[in-house]
PDB file of C-alpha atoms in Angstrom:
ATOM      1  CA  UNK B   1       5.709  56.507  24.009  1.00  0.00           C
ATOM      2  CA  UNK B   2       5.943  57.374  20.414  1.00  0.00           C
ATOM      3  CA  UNK B   3       3.430  59.972  19.146  1.00  0.00           C
ATOM      4  CA  UNK B   4       1.988  59.494  15.718  1.00  0.00           C
ATOM      5  CA  UNK B   5       0.616  62.197  13.186  1.00  0.00           C
ATOM      6  CA  UNK B   6      -1.692  61.105  10.308  1.00  0.00           C
ATOM      7  CA  UNK B   7      -3.911  63.183   8.096  1.00  0.00           C
ATOM      8  CA  UNK B   8      -7.414  63.461   9.444  1.00  0.00           C
ATOM      9  CA  UNK B   9      -9.016  62.480   6.316  1.00  0.00           C
ATOM     10  CA  UNK B  10      -8.717  61.258   2.753  1.00  0.00           C
ATOM     11  CA  UNK B  11     -10.879  60.797  -0.213  1.00  0.00           C
ATOM     12  CA  UNK B  12     -10.439  58.166  -2.907  1.00  0.00           C
ATOM     13  CA  UNK B  13     -12.452  56.575  -5.761  1.00  0.00           C
ATOM     14  CA  UNK B  14     -13.041  52.894  -6.162  1.00  0.00           C
ATOM     15  CA  UNK B  15     -10.200  51.104  -7.873  1.00  0.00           C
ATOM     16  CA  UNK B  16      -7.671  53.653  -6.761  1.00  0.00           C
ATOM     17  CA  UNK B  17      -4.623  52.935  -4.877  1.00  0.00           C
ATOM     18  CA  UNK B  18      -4.614  54.823  -1.442  1.00  0.00           C
ATOM     19  CA  UNK B  19      -1.417  55.665   0.400  1.00  0.00           C
ATOM     20  CA  UNK B  20      -1.885  56.850   4.013  1.00  0.00           C
ATOM     21  CA  UNK B  21       1.399  58.222   5.788  1.00  0.00           C
ATOM     22  CA  UNK B  22       2.023  58.290   9.345  1.00  0.00           C
ATOM     23  CA  UNK B  23       4.924  60.248  11.004  1.00  0.00           C
ATOM     24  CA  UNK B  24       6.401  58.877  14.109  1.00  0.00           C
ATOM     25  CA  UNK B  25       9.614  60.797  14.732  1.00  0.00           C
ATOM     26  CA  UNK B  26      10.337  59.599  18.250  1.00  0.00           C
ATOM     27  CA  UNK B  27       9.979  55.984  17.423  1.00  0.00           C
ATOM     28  CA  UNK B  28      12.289  53.843  19.650  1.00  0.00           C
ATOM     29  CA  UNK B  29      14.535  51.043  18.580  1.00  0.00           C
ATOM     30  CA  UNK B  30      12.219  48.342  19.854  1.00  0.00           C
ATOM     31  CA  UNK B  31       8.876  49.747  18.487  1.00  0.00           C
ATOM     32  CA  UNK B  32       6.872  48.049  15.911  1.00  0.00           C
ATOM     33  CA  UNK B  33       4.696  49.816  13.542  1.00  0.00           C
ATOM     34  CA  UNK B  34       1.042  48.599  13.329  1.00  0.00           C
ATOM     35  CA  UNK B  35      -1.993  49.704  11.393  1.00  0.00           C
ATOM     36  CA  UNK B  36      -5.650  48.989  12.331  1.00  0.00           C
ATOM     37  CA  UNK B  37      -8.786  49.591  10.564  1.00  0.00           C
ATOM     38  CA  UNK B  38     -12.045  50.499  12.244  1.00  0.00           C
ATOM     39  CA  UNK B  39     -15.592  50.443  10.895  1.00  0.00           C
ATOM     40  CA  UNK B  40     -18.512  52.345  12.735  1.00  0.00           C
ATOM     41  CA  UNK B  41     -19.566  50.462  15.864  1.00  0.00           C
ATOM     42  CA  UNK B  42     -16.944  47.881  15.600  1.00  0.00           C
ATOM     43  CA  UNK B  43     -13.530  47.366  17.381  1.00  0.00           C
ATOM     44  CA  UNK B  44     -10.362  48.160  15.405  1.00  0.00           C
ATOM     45  CA  UNK B  45      -9.148  45.320  13.399  1.00  0.00           C
ATOM     46  CA  UNK B  46      -5.370  44.548  12.760  1.00  0.00           C
ATOM     47  CA  UNK B  47      -4.290  45.109   9.224  1.00  0.00           C
ATOM     48  CA  UNK B  48      -0.559  44.993   9.060  1.00  0.00           C
ATOM     49  CA  UNK B  49       2.675  45.289  11.058  1.00  0.00           C
ATOM     50  CA  UNK B  50       6.251  45.847  10.295  1.00  0.00           C
ATOM     51  CA  UNK B  51       9.526  46.890  11.843  1.00  0.00           C
ATOM     52  CA  UNK B  52      11.585  48.087   8.715  1.00  0.00           C
ATOM     53  CA  UNK B  53      11.587  47.891   4.964  1.00  0.00           C
ATOM     54  CA  UNK B  54       8.426  46.580   3.225  1.00  0.00           C
ATOM     55  CA  UNK B  55       5.669  44.179   4.366  1.00  0.00           C
ATOM     56  CA  UNK B  56       2.944  42.955   2.215  1.00  0.00           C
ATOM     57  CA  UNK B  57      -0.077  40.780   3.004  1.00  0.00           C
ATOM     58  CA  UNK B  58      -3.184  39.910   1.324  1.00  0.00           C
ATOM     59  CA  UNK B  59      -4.883  43.224   2.345  1.00  0.00           C
ATOM     60  CA  UNK B  60      -2.228  45.891   2.168  1.00  0.00           C
ATOM     61  CA  UNK B  61       1.381  46.843   2.005  1.00  0.00           C
ATOM     62  CA  UNK B  62       3.462  48.730   4.632  1.00  0.00           C
ATOM     63  CA  UNK B  63       6.426  50.860   3.533  1.00  0.00           C
ATOM     64  CA  UNK B  64       9.057  51.854   6.175  1.00  0.00           C
ATOM     65  CA  UNK B  65      11.997  53.993   5.300  1.00  0.00           C
ATOM     66  CA  UNK B  66      15.402  53.293   6.764  1.00  0.00           C
ATOM     67  CA  UNK B  67      15.105  55.881   9.388  1.00  0.00           C
ATOM     68  CA  UNK B  68      11.644  54.529  10.586  1.00  0.00           C
ATOM     69  CA  UNK B  69      10.420  58.033  11.294  1.00  0.00           C
ATOM     70  CA  UNK B  70       7.485  57.419   9.084  1.00  0.00           C
ATOM     71  CA  UNK B  71       5.540  54.721   7.384  1.00  0.00           C
ATOM     72  CA  UNK B  72       2.981  54.496   4.679  1.00  0.00           C
ATOM     73  CA  UNK B  73       0.008  52.085   4.483  1.00  0.00           C
ATOM     74  CA  UNK B  74      -0.915  51.148   0.866  1.00  0.00           C
ATOM     75  CA  UNK B  75      -4.251  49.844  -0.055  1.00  0.00           C
ATOM     76  CA  UNK B  76      -4.419  48.580  -3.707  1.00  0.00           C
ATOM     77  CA  UNK B  77      -7.560  49.163  -5.654  1.00  0.00           C
ATOM     78  CA  UNK B  78      -9.812  50.313  -2.883  1.00  0.00           C
ATOM     79  CA  UNK B  79     -13.440  49.566  -2.914  1.00  0.00           C
ATOM     80  CA  UNK B  80     -16.435  51.162  -1.064  1.00  0.00           C
ATOM     81  CA  UNK B  81     -16.017  48.682   1.688  1.00  0.00           C
ATOM     82  CA  UNK B  82     -12.603  50.100   2.381  1.00  0.00           C
ATOM     83  CA  UNK B  83     -14.179  53.173   3.888  1.00  0.00           C
ATOM     84  CA  UNK B  84     -13.052  53.178   7.466  1.00  0.00           C
ATOM     85  CA  UNK B  85     -10.850  54.901   9.861  1.00  0.00           C
ATOM     86  CA  UNK B  86      -7.307  53.806   9.785  1.00  0.00           C
ATOM     87  CA  UNK B  87      -4.848  54.037  12.718  1.00  0.00           C
ATOM     88  CA  UNK B  88      -1.150  53.893  12.932  1.00  0.00           C
ATOM     89  CA  UNK B  89       0.239  52.828  16.275  1.00  0.00           C
ATOM     90  CA  UNK B  90       3.887  52.493  17.255  1.00  0.00           C
ATOM     91  CA  UNK B  91       4.806  50.575  20.430  1.00  0.00           C
ATOM     92  CA  UNK B  92       7.195  48.003  21.757  1.00  0.00           C
ATOM     93  CA  UNK B  93       6.748  45.136  24.213  1.00  0.00           C
ATOM     94  CA  UNK B  94       6.752  47.321  27.342  1.00  0.00           C
ATOM     95  CA  UNK B  95       4.336  50.017  26.523  1.00  0.00           C
ATOM     96  CA  UNK B  96       0.704  50.668  25.933  1.00  0.00           C
ATOM     97  CA  UNK B  97      -0.852  50.858  22.595  1.00  0.00           C
ATOM     98  CA  UNK B  98      -2.425  54.238  22.398  1.00  0.00           C
ATOM     99  CA  UNK B  99      -4.616  55.229  19.568  1.00  0.00           C
ATOM    100  CA  UNK B 100      -4.530  58.618  17.814  1.00  0.00           C
ATOM    101  CA  UNK B 101      -7.247  60.192  15.848  1.00  0.00           C
ATOM    102  CA  UNK B 102      -6.622  58.177  12.831  1.00  0.00           C
ATOM    103  CA  UNK B 103      -7.380  58.867   9.213  1.00  0.00           C
ATOM    104  CA  UNK B 104     -10.895  58.714   7.942  1.00  0.00           C
ATOM    105  CA  UNK B 105     -10.686  57.277   4.453  1.00  0.00           C
ATOM    106  CA  UNK B 106     -13.933  57.934   2.212  1.00  0.00           C
ATOM    107  CA  UNK B 107     -14.036  55.926  -0.915  1.00  0.00           C
ATOM    108  CA  UNK B 108     -16.627  57.059  -3.519  1.00  0.00           C
ATOM    109  CA  UNK B 109     -18.055  55.125  -6.477  1.00  0.00           C
TER     110      UNK B 109
ATOM    111  CA  UNK F   1      -6.388  34.948  14.685  1.00  0.00           C
ATOM    112  CA  UNK F   2      -9.524  34.596  16.758  1.00  0.00           C
ATOM    113  CA  UNK F   3     -10.698  37.636  18.528  1.00  0.00           C
ATOM    114  CA  UNK F   4     -12.000  37.870  22.235  1.00  0.00           C
ATOM    115  CA  UNK F   5     -15.805  37.527  22.974  1.00  0.00           C
ATOM    116  CA  UNK F   6     -17.506  40.399  24.898  1.00  0.00           C
ATOM    117  CA  UNK F   7     -20.844  40.247  26.855  1.00  0.00           C
ATOM    118  CA  UNK F   8     -23.267  41.733  26.958  1.00  0.00           C
ATOM    119  CA  UNK F   9     -23.330  43.498  23.503  1.00  0.00           C
ATOM    120  CA  UNK F  10     -25.759  46.277  24.877  1.00  0.00           C
ATOM    121  CA  UNK F  11     -26.125  47.556  28.503  1.00  0.00           C
ATOM    122  CA  UNK F  12     -28.437  50.197  29.581  1.00  0.00           C
ATOM    123  CA  UNK F  13     -28.274  51.431  33.160  1.00  0.00           C
ATOM    124  CA  UNK F  14     -29.323  54.128  35.377  1.00  0.00           C
ATOM    125  CA  UNK F  15     -26.847  56.569  36.530  1.00  0.00           C
ATOM    126  CA  UNK F  16     -25.057  55.621  39.856  1.00  0.00           C
ATOM    127  CA  UNK F  17     -25.494  51.997  39.128  1.00  0.00           C
ATOM    128  CA  UNK F  18     -22.814  49.439  39.060  1.00  0.00           C
ATOM    129  CA  UNK F  19     -22.104  47.713  35.688  1.00  0.00           C
ATOM    130  CA  UNK F  20     -19.981  44.698  34.906  1.00  0.00           C
ATOM    131  CA  UNK F  21     -18.597  44.271  31.402  1.00  0.00           C
ATOM    132  CA  UNK F  22     -17.068  40.709  30.433  1.00  0.00           C
ATOM    133  CA  UNK F  23     -14.432  39.785  28.026  1.00  0.00           C
ATOM    134  CA  UNK F  24     -14.020  35.907  27.380  1.00  0.00           C
ATOM    135  CA  UNK F  25     -10.696  34.907  25.794  1.00  0.00           C
ATOM    136  CA  UNK F  26     -10.838  32.136  23.174  1.00  0.00           C
ATOM    137  CA  UNK F  27      -7.739  30.538  24.810  1.00  0.00           C
ATOM    138  CA  UNK F  28      -5.637  31.149  27.775  1.00  0.00           C
ATOM    139  CA  UNK F  29      -4.063  34.490  27.030  1.00  0.00           C
ATOM    140  CA  UNK F  30      -2.419  36.592  29.720  1.00  0.00           C
ATOM    141  CA  UNK F  31      -2.312  40.147  28.204  1.00  0.00           C
ATOM    142  CA  UNK F  32      -5.614  42.064  28.087  1.00  0.00           C
ATOM    143  CA  UNK F  33      -6.588  45.700  27.362  1.00  0.00           C
ATOM    144  CA  UNK F  34      -9.749  47.659  27.897  1.00  0.00           C
ATOM    145  CA  UNK F  35     -10.454  50.627  25.634  1.00  0.00           C
ATOM    146  CA  UNK F  36     -13.526  52.908  25.280  1.00  0.00           C
ATOM    147  CA  UNK F  37     -14.816  54.902  22.397  1.00  0.00           C
ATOM    148  CA  UNK F  38     -17.355  57.586  23.002  1.00  0.00           C
ATOM    149  CA  UNK F  39     -19.483  58.146  19.875  1.00  0.00           C
ATOM    150  CA  UNK F  40     -17.642  60.074  17.170  1.00  0.00           C
ATOM    151  CA  UNK F  41     -14.360  60.243  19.191  1.00  0.00           C
ATOM    152  CA  UNK F  42     -11.073  58.203  19.215  1.00  0.00           C
ATOM    153  CA  UNK F  43     -10.234  54.939  20.759  1.00  0.00           C
ATOM    154  CA  UNK F  44      -9.157  55.639  24.340  1.00  0.00           C
ATOM    155  CA  UNK F  45      -6.863  53.472  26.462  1.00  0.00           C
ATOM    156  CA  UNK F  46      -8.392  52.548  29.910  1.00  0.00           C
ATOM    157  CA  UNK F  47      -6.113  49.806  31.462  1.00  0.00           C
ATOM    158  CA  UNK F  48      -3.843  46.912  30.417  1.00  0.00           C
ATOM    159  CA  UNK F  49      -3.782  43.660  32.479  1.00  0.00           C
ATOM    160  CA  UNK F  50      -0.941  41.101  32.453  1.00  0.00           C
ATOM    161  CA  UNK F  51      -0.944  38.039  34.223  1.00  0.00           C
ATOM    162  CA  UNK F  52      -3.727  38.788  36.742  1.00  0.00           C
ATOM    163  CA  UNK F  53      -2.380  42.285  37.638  1.00  0.00           C
ATOM    164  CA  UNK F  54      -2.848  45.761  36.291  1.00  0.00           C
ATOM    165  CA  UNK F  55       0.209  46.742  34.114  1.00  0.00           C
ATOM    166  CA  UNK F  56      -0.769  50.418  33.211  1.00  0.00           C
ATOM    167  CA  UNK F  57      -3.824  52.538  33.463  1.00  0.00           C
ATOM    168  CA  UNK F  58      -4.661  55.818  32.070  1.00  0.00           C
ATOM    169  CA  UNK F  59      -6.065  58.985  33.645  1.00  0.00           C
ATOM    170  CA  UNK F  60      -9.592  57.975  32.764  1.00  0.00           C
ATOM    171  CA  UNK F  61      -9.313  54.690  34.921  1.00  0.00           C
ATOM    172  CA  UNK F  62     -10.009  56.300  38.163  1.00  0.00           C
ATOM    173  CA  UNK F  63     -11.393  54.807  41.417  1.00  0.00           C
ATOM    174  CA  UNK F  64     -14.831  54.158  39.934  1.00  0.00           C
ATOM    175  CA  UNK F  65     -13.164  51.540  37.691  1.00  0.00           C
ATOM    176  CA  UNK F  66     -11.749  48.006  38.466  1.00  0.00           C
ATOM    177  CA  UNK F  67     -10.637  45.102  36.415  1.00  0.00           C
ATOM    178  CA  UNK F  68     -10.117  41.506  37.477  1.00  0.00           C
ATOM    179  CA  UNK F  69     -10.075  37.944  36.258  1.00  0.00           C
ATOM    180  CA  UNK F  70     -12.219  36.239  38.900  1.00  0.00           C
ATOM    181  CA  UNK F  71     -12.328  32.778  37.727  1.00  0.00           C
ATOM    182  CA  UNK F  72      -9.024  32.615  35.794  1.00  0.00           C
ATOM    183  CA  UNK F  73     -10.982  32.911  32.640  1.00  0.00           C
ATOM    184  CA  UNK F  74     -13.415  35.810  32.186  1.00  0.00           C
ATOM    185  CA  UNK F  75     -11.868  39.110  32.206  1.00  0.00           C
ATOM    186  CA  UNK F  76     -14.242  41.778  33.622  1.00  0.00           C
ATOM    187  CA  UNK F  77     -14.238  45.678  33.835  1.00  0.00           C
ATOM    188  CA  UNK F  78     -16.498  46.991  36.471  1.00  0.00           C
ATOM    189  CA  UNK F  79     -17.708  50.602  36.864  1.00  0.00           C
ATOM    190  CA  UNK F  80     -18.886  51.089  40.362  1.00  0.00           C
ATOM    191  CA  UNK F  81     -21.143  54.145  40.052  1.00  0.00           C
ATOM    192  CA  UNK F  82     -21.849  54.968  36.525  1.00  0.00           C
ATOM    193  CA  UNK F  83     -22.042  58.637  35.234  1.00  0.00           C
ATOM    194  CA  UNK F  84     -23.757  59.933  32.104  1.00  0.00           C
ATOM    195  CA  UNK F  85     -20.259  60.639  30.515  1.00  0.00           C
ATOM    196  CA  UNK F  86     -19.403  56.733  30.964  1.00  0.00           C
ATOM    197  CA  UNK F  87     -21.860  56.171  28.064  1.00  0.00           C
ATOM    198  CA  UNK F  88     -19.536  54.800  25.388  1.00  0.00           C
ATOM    199  CA  UNK F  89     -18.520  51.603  23.383  1.00  0.00           C
ATOM    200  CA  UNK F  90     -16.131  49.570  25.584  1.00  0.00           C
ATOM    201  CA  UNK F  91     -13.719  47.179  23.725  1.00  0.00           C
ATOM    202  CA  UNK F  92     -11.695  44.383  25.276  1.00  0.00           C
ATOM    203  CA  UNK F  93      -8.481  43.334  23.466  1.00  0.00           C
ATOM    204  CA  UNK F  94      -5.893  40.636  23.896  1.00  0.00           C
ATOM    205  CA  UNK F  95      -2.302  41.356  22.983  1.00  0.00           C
ATOM    206  CA  UNK F  96      -0.106  38.911  21.167  1.00  0.00           C
ATOM    207  CA  UNK F  97       3.251  39.833  19.668  1.00  0.00           C
ATOM    208  CA  UNK F  98       2.485  43.643  19.911  1.00  0.00           C
ATOM    209  CA  UNK F  99      -0.728  43.317  18.092  1.00  0.00           C
ATOM    210  CA  UNK F 100      -4.318  43.749  19.420  1.00  0.00           C
ATOM    211  CA  UNK F 101      -7.050  41.636  18.691  1.00  0.00           C
ATOM    212  CA  UNK F 102     -10.439  43.344  19.573  1.00  0.00           C
ATOM    213  CA  UNK F 103     -13.730  41.942  20.743  1.00  0.00           C
ATOM    214  CA  UNK F 104     -16.940  43.314  19.099  1.00  0.00           C
ATOM    215  CA  UNK F 105     -17.473  45.703  22.153  1.00  0.00           C
ATOM    216  CA  UNK F 106     -20.229  46.424  24.714  1.00  0.00           C
ATOM    217  CA  UNK F 107     -22.346  49.463  24.034  1.00  0.00           C
ATOM    218  CA  UNK F 108     -23.032  51.134  27.436  1.00  0.00           C
ATOM    219  CA  UNK F 109     -25.698  53.573  27.697  1.00  0.00           C
ATOM    220  CA  UNK F 110     -26.103  55.466  31.129  1.00  0.00           C
ATOM    221  CA  UNK F 111     -29.629  57.148  31.589  1.00  0.00           C
TER     222      UNK F 111
END
């Protein structure tokens, strides 16, 4: 089970790009990297998933270096509504999906 | 992708009582998880359930907890004798392609 390490909190302002980096030094060959977003009193919501290189969707981009020991979630031009906790998970098909403490992002006007 | 539906949204119970939390899949999925989140804390894994059997469970999932899929559709989490520290938000999630899709949760309050 790969352990992940993220910053506990980050602050940003509206309109800025936010990059949250997650370390997962013990990632296994079969593990995918998945990011979730959680608002208060709601369940985590899937944002993006990748295995290597770069993945982009309508919400975010995920950058994964060649060694896959870290990943960076990039949120372009954040708004107040992006204030949430962001979780990085790594796991393959056989394991459980364990959440760490996540990164609490605060977006200010 | 559609999420799962959880009922009830809120449950208040007395300490020592049994509670049953329900998760209704939108379609016929086989892989489910239960998580809980105590106010202000992280999301904690309880149990995973694959093809009508427990796949993995955490240390939190002791003998007071059980899961089943009684009618082949609804997926339930039962707490036999609730304790004050069981007060939390309980989330059901289905797993598809190493992604989790969560329900809106059941807020359990044990008095």
